[in-house]
Amino acid sequence: MRIWKKLMVGFGVYVTLAAIIGIFAYVELRTITKRFTVVEVADDITNIILEVRRFEKNFLLYKDDDTFQEIKKYLAVLTDDTDKIRKEIIKEVGTDNYEMMKNAIAEYDFQINILSKNFKLQKEFISKIGVLTRSIEKNLSGDVLNSFLIVRKYEKNLMIYRDKDIYATLINTLNSPKFATAEVNRYRSLINGLFKLYREEQSSIEKIRSKARNIQTFTEDLSKRERANITTILSRSAILLLFAVLTIIILGTAVNIKIANSIATPLKQLEGITKKIATADFSKRIDVRGKDELASLGTAFNQMQDQLQNTMRFLELANEKLRESRAQLVETEKLATLGRFSAGVAHEINNPLAIINEKAGLMKDYIDMSEDFPNKEKFNVMLNAIFDSVRRCSSITHRILGFARKTDITPEAINLNSLVNEVLKFLEKEILYKSIRLELELSEALPVIKSDKIQLQQVFLNIIKNAADAVEEGGLIRISTGIKNNTTFQVSVEDNGYGIPKEMLKNIFEPFFTTKEKGKGTGLGLSISYGIIKKLGGNILVKSEQNKGTTFTVEIPV
């Protein structure tokens, strides 16, 4: 039987059953959806009440304004959520109970506000008491002072325990004639006011807890009611679904066995193999059986798979050759350019430097021979600065010439820490100009390795220069060295610059690809560095997060 006939028979049975069952299922699902929405809001209300109670305990314990604001925020959310399901709540518990809950929430909010004001007044009273008592103690002496210190002890106990007996003892003591002063009278008034606030606080706390319990009981009861309703609807739906399943099984089994074996199995196999091909896995092939459309499709698919596999192999080989050729071309062009530049540097800079050095030396000799030369010491300092600058320029030109001449790998003993410090001298001015914070974490236990010093200098110069370009003024560059294993050392350069977009990371080692602004980069630095490290038998790893920074890790074999 052709596939379209098989499908028509199978679909005819299921469409008829689905149309009948779908009508009933739609009605039930609509009802359940509405109920679930109510349950979700009811659960949210319950959770909000629990959060309010948690913050309530913290507020009573720490009396801080942040906790008070959290309570106010949750109470606002509680009011909004209650209004969202007003109709459903009234339908379940009635208008009177709904209004009672709204009033309870409003009363809770009111009492919380009163309690917050009470706590602020307590702080003010305690502060005033502290200032006033210090003033009283300065004006007292002898036995009166000792008696007042006992009063202070009662005062502290009152603030800690808030006991009315302690309060009564404190007031009785203050009523003694020896404390009959205006300052003590003010002190007594403040103590009376503070104790009154303590009593009002206790009253507010009892009201808050009572209202909170009422609200919590109400919301939990509402959630239970809605869940019970959903359970009833689900039970009814389960019976309907069970009946539908039994009907489908009885009527559809005979028709679907052959359709499932002849259509579903090949399509499933085709789907699985397609997913594997999407991941470049060509290890499995379609098992072709029969002579229908699926068999023809399987044969054609196998032929396409073979052709695609051959094409991918050819493309991979071509891409690899292209990368190698491009890297060689870039390296050759770079070296040629550097060679021409270095020759010009040798003639145009080194000769004037030699003349400057010679003339400065003659001036120094002349000054040294003249005993009465004015400002002799000052001129010597300036001449020494000229000598230092000439030596620095000469060192820079020799390093540039060294980069240009070195093309083949010339292994030599290298201390990576020293190499990093040498490269940093090239970038010293730029680092100082941008006020870059430089953190060096150079391992002291790092042994000497055998590699090409000049080419490694070029790699580190490119990477650290990129890091300096990436960070803002006052940014951070962290350079660390270490041992990955017995055969590999690591040098990491981390910055907190603008980072590299994730979609561009795969292209950063390609020639002429750059993330810098137009005119600020050639796109050759990382490509050349990658080629050098690969030629030395190592690797360059990169991790980057946009607007957070980038880390390049150079792995160098021993």
XYZ file of C-alpha atoms in Angstrom:
558
model
C 0.000 0.000 0.000
C 1.209 3.438 -0.877
C 2.047 5.766 1.970
C -0.755 8.245 1.266
C -3.373 5.474 1.576
C -1.913 4.304 4.865
C -1.984 7.837 6.161
C -5.578 8.420 5.057
C -6.813 5.337 6.907
C -4.923 6.133 10.088
C -5.764 9.820 10.061
C -9.444 9.148 9.391
C -9.811 7.098 12.552
C -7.897 9.480 14.770
C -9.452 12.673 13.409
C -12.932 11.402 14.181
C -12.000 10.372 17.716
C -9.972 13.520 18.287
C -12.862 15.747 17.239
C -15.195 14.127 19.770
C -12.722 14.014 22.628
C -11.306 17.464 21.863
C -14.636 19.180 22.497
C -14.927 17.694 25.982
C -11.230 18.186 26.772
C -11.321 21.824 25.712
C -14.109 22.650 28.144
C -12.336 20.896 31.018
C -8.964 22.445 30.227
C -10.416 25.939 30.139
C -11.876 25.397 33.566
C -8.619 23.940 34.952
C -6.587 26.804 33.469
C -8.712 29.390 35.209
C -8.511 27.474 38.482
C -4.738 27.109 38.225
C -4.404 30.842 37.760
C -6.360 31.403 40.949
C -4.276 28.777 42.789
C -1.036 30.386 41.618
C -2.152 33.780 42.859
C -3.417 32.233 46.112
C -0.055 30.500 46.598
C 1.710 33.763 45.840
C -0.431 35.480 48.474
C 0.433 32.743 50.998
C 4.144 33.047 50.202
C 3.946 36.826 50.480
C 2.313 36.486 53.907
C 5.146 34.168 54.980
C 7.703 36.703 53.723
C 5.890 39.487 55.561
C 5.944 37.427 58.757
C 9.651 36.718 58.303
C 10.460 40.389 57.803
C 8.118 41.206 60.691
C 10.278 39.108 63.029
C 13.427 40.792 61.718
C 11.813 44.201 62.146
C 10.858 43.472 65.739
C 14.378 42.197 66.396
C 16.530 44.801 64.595
C 14.060 47.722 64.250
C 15.762 48.904 61.041
C 14.165 50.963 58.287
C 15.268 48.611 55.466
C 13.227 45.734 56.904
C 10.265 48.096 57.401
C 10.425 49.088 53.724
C 10.516 45.396 52.706
C 7.350 44.777 54.732
C 5.657 47.751 53.040
C 6.710 46.478 49.616
C 5.301 42.987 50.242
C 2.073 44.429 51.683
C 1.604 46.428 48.464
C 2.116 43.264 46.394
C -0.302 41.392 48.700
C -2.990 44.039 48.128
C -2.508 43.924 44.339
C -2.639 40.102 44.206
C -5.782 40.067 46.329
C -7.469 42.538 43.993
C -6.519 40.392 40.947
C -8.657 37.451 42.128
C -11.337 39.451 43.927
C -14.185 37.777 42.044
C -12.843 34.266 42.669
C -12.308 34.966 46.378
C -15.815 36.356 46.783
C -17.190 33.340 44.918
C -15.437 30.968 47.320
C -15.772 32.693 50.706
C -18.306 35.472 50.211
C -18.139 39.260 50.209
C -18.067 39.611 54.005
C -15.033 37.365 54.423
C -13.260 39.112 51.551
C -13.846 42.530 53.111
C -12.696 41.158 56.458
C -9.402 40.050 54.909
C -8.926 43.418 53.172
C -9.586 45.204 56.469
C -7.136 42.899 58.237
C -4.434 43.741 55.687
C -5.146 47.456 56.070
C -5.072 47.190 59.890
C -1.801 45.249 59.743
C -0.306 47.971 57.523
C -1.569 50.662 59.915
C -0.107 48.966 62.996
C 3.231 48.421 61.248
C 3.397 52.156 60.500
C 2.599 52.965 64.137
C 5.274 50.534 65.317
C 7.851 52.084 62.966
C 7.133 55.546 64.361
C 7.331 54.099 67.886
C 10.809 52.670 67.223
C 12.023 56.003 65.864
C 10.694 57.812 68.952
C 12.404 55.260 71.204
C 15.721 55.998 69.544
C 15.179 59.745 70.022
C 14.255 59.322 73.696
C 17.233 57.040 74.370
C 19.552 59.535 72.654
C 18.164 62.442 74.714
C 18.432 60.396 77.918
C 22.092 59.641 77.164
C 22.939 63.302 76.607
C 20.996 64.473 79.653
C 22.448 61.875 82.046
C 26.004 62.782 81.082
C 25.191 66.403 81.891
C 23.632 65.442 85.255
C 26.636 63.312 86.223
C 28.988 66.246 85.621
C 26.978 68.405 88.071
C 26.780 65.773 90.860
C 29.343 64.504 93.328
C 29.719 62.375 96.425
C 26.778 60.265 97.618
C 24.322 61.965 95.291
C 26.441 60.952 92.317
C 26.675 57.369 93.606
C 22.897 57.263 94.037
C 22.407 58.594 90.515
C 24.718 55.923 89.127
C 22.418 53.340 90.732
C 19.538 55.080 88.951
C 21.475 54.652 85.658
C 21.739 50.957 86.387
C 17.948 50.771 86.738
C 17.656 52.753 83.530
C 19.732 50.222 81.569
C 17.770 47.310 83.048
C 14.546 49.052 82.034
C 15.787 49.422 78.444
C 16.792 45.749 78.367
C 13.885 44.046 80.191
C 11.168 46.734 79.946
C 9.743 45.515 83.256
C 7.182 47.659 85.067
C 8.681 46.804 88.477
C 12.046 48.139 87.349
C 10.261 51.211 86.036
C 8.469 51.749 89.367
C 11.728 51.371 91.322
C 13.461 53.839 89.006
C 10.721 56.484 89.357
C 10.548 56.053 93.163
C 14.298 56.555 93.397
C 14.137 59.709 91.279
C 11.403 61.107 93.556
C 13.952 61.384 96.369
C 14.501 65.030 97.547
C 18.193 64.855 96.752
C 17.304 64.624 93.050
C 15.058 67.657 93.108
C 16.666 69.512 90.201
C 15.366 70.718 86.856
C 17.647 68.337 84.920
C 16.512 65.329 86.961
C 12.878 66.332 86.400
C 13.524 66.376 82.645
C 15.215 62.996 82.986
C 12.152 61.630 84.856
C 9.865 62.911 82.075
C 11.986 61.221 79.410
C 11.918 57.921 81.343
C 8.123 58.163 81.650
C 7.824 58.835 77.918
C 10.155 55.944 77.034
C 8.230 53.476 79.201
C 4.986 54.626 77.631
C 6.473 53.899 74.203
C 7.464 50.419 75.420
C 3.869 49.715 76.452
C 2.506 51.043 73.165
C 5.040 48.908 71.298
C 3.823 45.759 73.053
C 0.203 46.612 72.256
C 1.036 47.186 68.554
C 2.997 43.930 68.374
C 0.054 41.947 69.754
C -2.311 43.542 67.235
C 0.144 42.928 64.367
C 0.556 39.280 65.227
C -3.184 38.781 65.605
C -3.951 40.335 62.209
C -1.103 38.429 60.557
C -2.442 35.119 61.877
C -5.916 35.971 60.579
C -4.588 36.856 57.113
C -2.405 33.749 56.963
C -5.274 31.472 57.999
C -7.542 33.066 55.399
C -5.057 32.711 52.513
C -4.154 29.122 53.397
C -7.853 28.224 53.527
C -8.398 29.903 50.145
C -5.505 27.943 48.607
C -6.882 24.664 50.012
C -10.347 25.393 48.594
C -8.993 26.075 45.117
C -6.809 22.976 45.173
C -9.804 20.895 46.177
C -11.757 22.307 43.224
C -8.916 21.483 40.848
C -8.683 17.960 42.264
C -12.363 17.431 41.539
C -12.025 18.703 37.971
C -8.914 16.588 37.392
C -10.667 13.486 38.643
C -13.503 14.071 36.204
C -11.027 14.747 33.394
C -9.078 11.604 34.253
C -12.203 9.477 33.799
C -12.877 11.119 30.442
C -9.289 10.647 29.308
C -9.301 7.003 30.420
C -12.397 6.371 28.361
C -10.819 8.133 25.380
C -7.599 6.158 25.662
C -9.467 2.848 25.813
C -11.502 3.810 22.767
C -8.431 4.796 20.778
C -6.626 1.604 21.749
C -9.489 -0.635 20.709
C -10.309 1.091 17.434
C -6.843 2.152 16.383
C -4.605 -0.797 17.273
C -5.310 -2.918 14.212
C -4.882 -0.019 11.811
C -1.798 1.510 13.372
C 0.435 -1.531 13.840
C 1.304 -1.793 10.165
C 1.479 2.001 9.694
C 3.814 2.350 12.693
C 6.142 -0.376 11.408
C 6.227 0.834 7.810
C 6.408 4.633 8.359
C 7.448 5.561 11.883
C 10.497 3.300 12.113
C 12.241 4.498 8.920
C 11.421 8.121 9.694
C 12.803 7.770 13.219
C 15.968 6.238 11.820
C 16.214 9.037 9.260
C 15.761 11.662 12.001
C 18.490 10.150 14.193
C 20.995 9.892 11.360
C 20.186 13.467 10.243
C 21.002 14.771 13.727
C 24.299 12.891 13.695
C 25.182 14.318 10.274
C 24.438 17.797 11.629
C 27.265 17.183 14.137
C 29.585 15.873 11.364
C 29.093 12.229 12.445
C 28.819 10.017 9.331
C 29.244 6.682 11.133
C 25.671 5.384 10.565
C 23.669 4.709 7.402
C 19.973 4.082 6.691
C 18.962 0.413 6.490
C 16.906 0.341 3.243
C 13.989 -2.140 3.198
C 11.040 -2.538 0.844
C 10.188 -0.698 -2.382
C 7.958 2.158 -1.274
C 8.687 5.882 -1.159
C 10.597 5.587 2.140
C 12.939 2.990 0.637
C 13.676 5.300 -2.305
C 14.208 8.166 0.118
C 16.639 6.047 2.182
C 18.698 5.123 -0.882
C 18.910 8.742 -2.014
C 19.778 9.850 1.499
C 22.673 7.375 1.724
C 24.039 8.639 -1.578
C 23.737 12.235 -0.357
C 25.514 11.292 2.886
C 28.451 9.777 0.987
C 28.751 12.821 -1.255
C 28.490 15.223 1.686
C 31.154 13.328 3.633
C 33.563 13.439 0.716
C 32.883 17.124 0.172
C 33.498 17.960 3.840
C 36.793 16.073 3.826
C 37.869 17.976 0.731
C 36.818 21.329 2.244
C 38.637 20.630 5.528
C 41.815 19.772 3.639
C 41.471 22.853 1.440
C 40.810 25.120 4.436
C 43.839 23.781 6.272
C 46.061 24.387 3.262
C 44.565 27.853 2.846
C 45.260 28.721 6.496
C 48.835 27.523 6.204
C 49.387 29.464 2.986
C 47.815 32.594 4.431
C 49.938 32.360 7.577
C 53.096 31.952 5.505
C 52.136 34.914 3.298
C 51.449 37.154 6.300
C 54.695 36.118 8.005
C 56.702 36.768 4.835
C 55.115 40.172 4.241
C 55.589 41.153 7.866
C 59.235 40.222 7.900
C 59.888 42.042 4.640
C 58.270 45.201 5.979
C 60.172 44.990 9.243
C 63.411 44.406 7.380
C 63.006 47.572 5.319
C 61.968 49.559 8.359
C 64.906 48.249 10.409
C 67.431 49.221 7.719
C 66.054 52.744 7.702
C 66.195 52.852 11.507
C 69.844 51.774 11.470
C 70.872 54.589 9.090
C 68.480 57.354 10.108
C 68.516 56.976 13.899
C 71.681 55.214 15.018
C 74.048 57.662 13.267
C 72.472 60.802 14.818
C 72.414 59.008 18.146
C 76.146 58.371 17.870
C 76.797 62.044 17.085
C 74.621 63.169 20.019
C 76.452 60.755 22.322
C 79.882 61.963 21.074
C 79.055 65.670 21.403
C 77.547 65.145 24.850
C 80.726 63.316 25.872
C 82.882 66.232 24.670
C 80.711 68.659 26.605
C 81.061 66.529 29.748
C 84.848 66.396 29.348
C 84.985 70.164 28.883
C 82.860 70.786 31.955
C 84.858 68.332 34.075
C 88.151 70.057 33.097
C 86.783 73.498 33.947
C 86.997 73.902 37.686
C 85.098 77.205 37.790
C 82.379 76.236 35.286
C 79.089 77.766 36.555
C 76.270 75.328 37.542
C 78.624 72.449 36.882
C 76.624 69.894 38.858
C 73.342 70.866 37.179
C 74.845 70.505 33.684
C 76.306 67.096 34.574
C 72.849 65.888 35.615
C 71.386 67.046 32.299
C 74.212 65.404 30.328
C 73.665 62.130 32.177
C 69.998 62.302 31.192
C 71.085 62.714 27.558
C 73.372 59.643 27.838
C 70.512 57.584 29.347
C 68.126 58.627 26.591
C 70.685 57.798 23.875
C 71.260 54.361 25.399
C 67.490 53.783 25.595
C 66.970 54.758 21.934
C 69.881 52.573 20.889
C 68.419 49.640 22.832
C 65.029 50.073 21.171
C 66.481 50.182 17.637
C 68.550 47.052 18.322
C 65.457 45.204 19.558
C 63.515 46.192 16.439
C 66.379 45.012 14.228
C 66.457 41.787 16.211
C 62.757 41.148 15.495
C 63.285 41.688 11.772
C 66.283 39.369 11.464
C 64.813 36.409 13.402
C 62.677 34.144 11.203
C 63.840 30.578 11.840
C 63.491 28.986 15.251
C 66.692 29.435 17.265
C 66.315 27.725 20.650
C 68.150 29.261 23.584
C 67.888 29.247 27.365
C 65.062 31.587 28.430
C 63.703 32.721 31.781
C 60.054 33.539 31.074
C 59.855 36.019 33.959
C 62.809 37.997 32.601
C 61.350 37.836 29.100
C 58.046 39.313 30.302
C 59.879 42.170 32.062
C 61.887 42.918 28.913
C 58.725 43.128 26.801
C 57.114 45.456 29.359
C 59.958 47.931 28.814
C 58.694 48.401 25.229
C 55.268 49.408 26.544
C 56.419 51.361 29.595
C 55.455 54.767 28.172
C 51.990 53.672 27.057
C 51.256 51.994 30.404
C 52.299 55.126 32.280
C 50.362 57.388 29.879
C 47.075 55.533 30.476
C 47.797 55.061 34.213
C 47.310 51.321 33.769
C 47.548 49.248 36.955
C 49.983 46.426 36.240
C 49.900 43.324 38.459
C 52.661 40.738 38.000
C 52.212 37.239 39.435
C 55.438 35.665 38.214
C 56.213 32.227 39.619
C 59.613 32.199 41.332
C 59.840 28.422 40.902
C 59.795 28.712 37.099
C 62.804 26.891 35.577
C 64.688 27.910 32.425
C 63.204 26.653 29.123
C 64.602 26.167 25.617
C 62.769 28.212 22.968
C 63.152 31.122 20.521
C 63.485 34.254 22.641
C 62.959 36.860 19.912
C 59.817 35.245 18.530
C 58.371 34.823 22.029
C 59.112 38.517 22.629
C 57.034 39.342 19.577
C 54.121 37.175 20.782
C 54.048 38.729 24.271
C 54.468 42.238 22.832
C 51.406 41.761 20.586
C 49.204 40.306 23.352
C 50.166 42.830 26.072
C 49.855 45.703 23.560
C 46.315 44.514 22.715
C 45.482 44.387 26.439
C 46.765 47.951 26.913
C 44.650 49.132 23.960
C 41.551 47.352 25.330
C 41.516 48.865 28.846
C 40.297 52.325 29.726
C 42.489 54.862 31.504
C 43.312 53.495 34.959
C 42.472 49.933 33.830
C 44.060 46.701 35.053
C 46.416 44.247 33.345
C 47.437 41.122 35.285
C 50.310 38.998 33.936
C 51.070 35.616 35.522
C 53.462 32.787 34.788
C 53.278 29.204 35.944
C 53.655 25.507 35.165
C 50.685 23.643 33.640
C 52.352 20.221 33.743
C 55.790 18.638 33.379
C 55.966 19.502 29.673
C 54.142 22.828 29.392
C 54.554 26.313 30.886
C 51.886 29.018 30.839
C 51.938 32.816 30.546
C 48.533 34.492 31.090
C 47.676 38.110 30.225
C 44.366 39.247 31.746
C 42.712 42.661 31.295
C 39.465 44.292 32.410
C 38.818 45.975 29.073
C 35.804 45.939 26.742
C 36.157 42.222 25.922
C 35.479 40.355 22.683
C 31.920 39.460 21.557
C 31.275 35.719 21.793
C 30.449 35.396 18.102
C 33.856 36.917 17.156
C 36.076 34.662 19.286
C 36.373 32.056 16.534
C 37.815 34.660 14.132
C 40.389 36.480 16.269
C 43.377 34.490 14.962
C 42.459 35.064 11.320
C 44.699 37.487 9.356
C 43.346 41.040 9.018
C 40.541 40.390 11.532
C 40.428 43.007 14.302
C 37.931 44.240 16.912
C 39.628 47.642 17.143
C 38.284 50.803 15.559
C 39.058 51.433 11.915
C 42.620 52.691 11.481
C 43.786 51.479 14.927
C 44.699 47.901 14.080
C 45.882 45.818 11.126
C 44.494 42.473 12.314
C 47.891 40.786 11.918
C 49.240 40.756 15.480
C 47.258 37.810 16.863
C 47.475 35.914 13.569
C 51.279 36.195 13.550
C 51.481 35.350 17.257
C 49.288 32.275 16.789
C 51.478 31.091 13.905
C 54.663 31.587 15.960
C 53.337 29.663 18.976
C 52.064 26.824 16.774
C 55.499 26.698 15.101
C 57.091 26.462 18.546
C 54.782 23.543 19.402
C 52.545 25.457 21.806
C 49.029 26.887 21.838
C 47.142 30.130 22.608
C 43.867 29.937 24.570
C 41.460 32.834 24.990
C 38.539 33.530 27.317
C 36.530 36.727 27.068
C 33.328 38.264 28.380
C 32.039 41.457 26.822
C 32.435 44.564 29.022
C 34.312 42.503 31.647
C 37.650 41.615 30.082
C 39.775 39.094 28.216
C 42.408 36.515 29.219
C 44.996 35.171 26.746
C 46.941 32.099 27.930
C 50.087 31.168 25.998
C 51.150 27.525 26.451
C 54.840 26.928 25.709
C 56.407 23.466 25.584
C 59.536 22.836 27.640
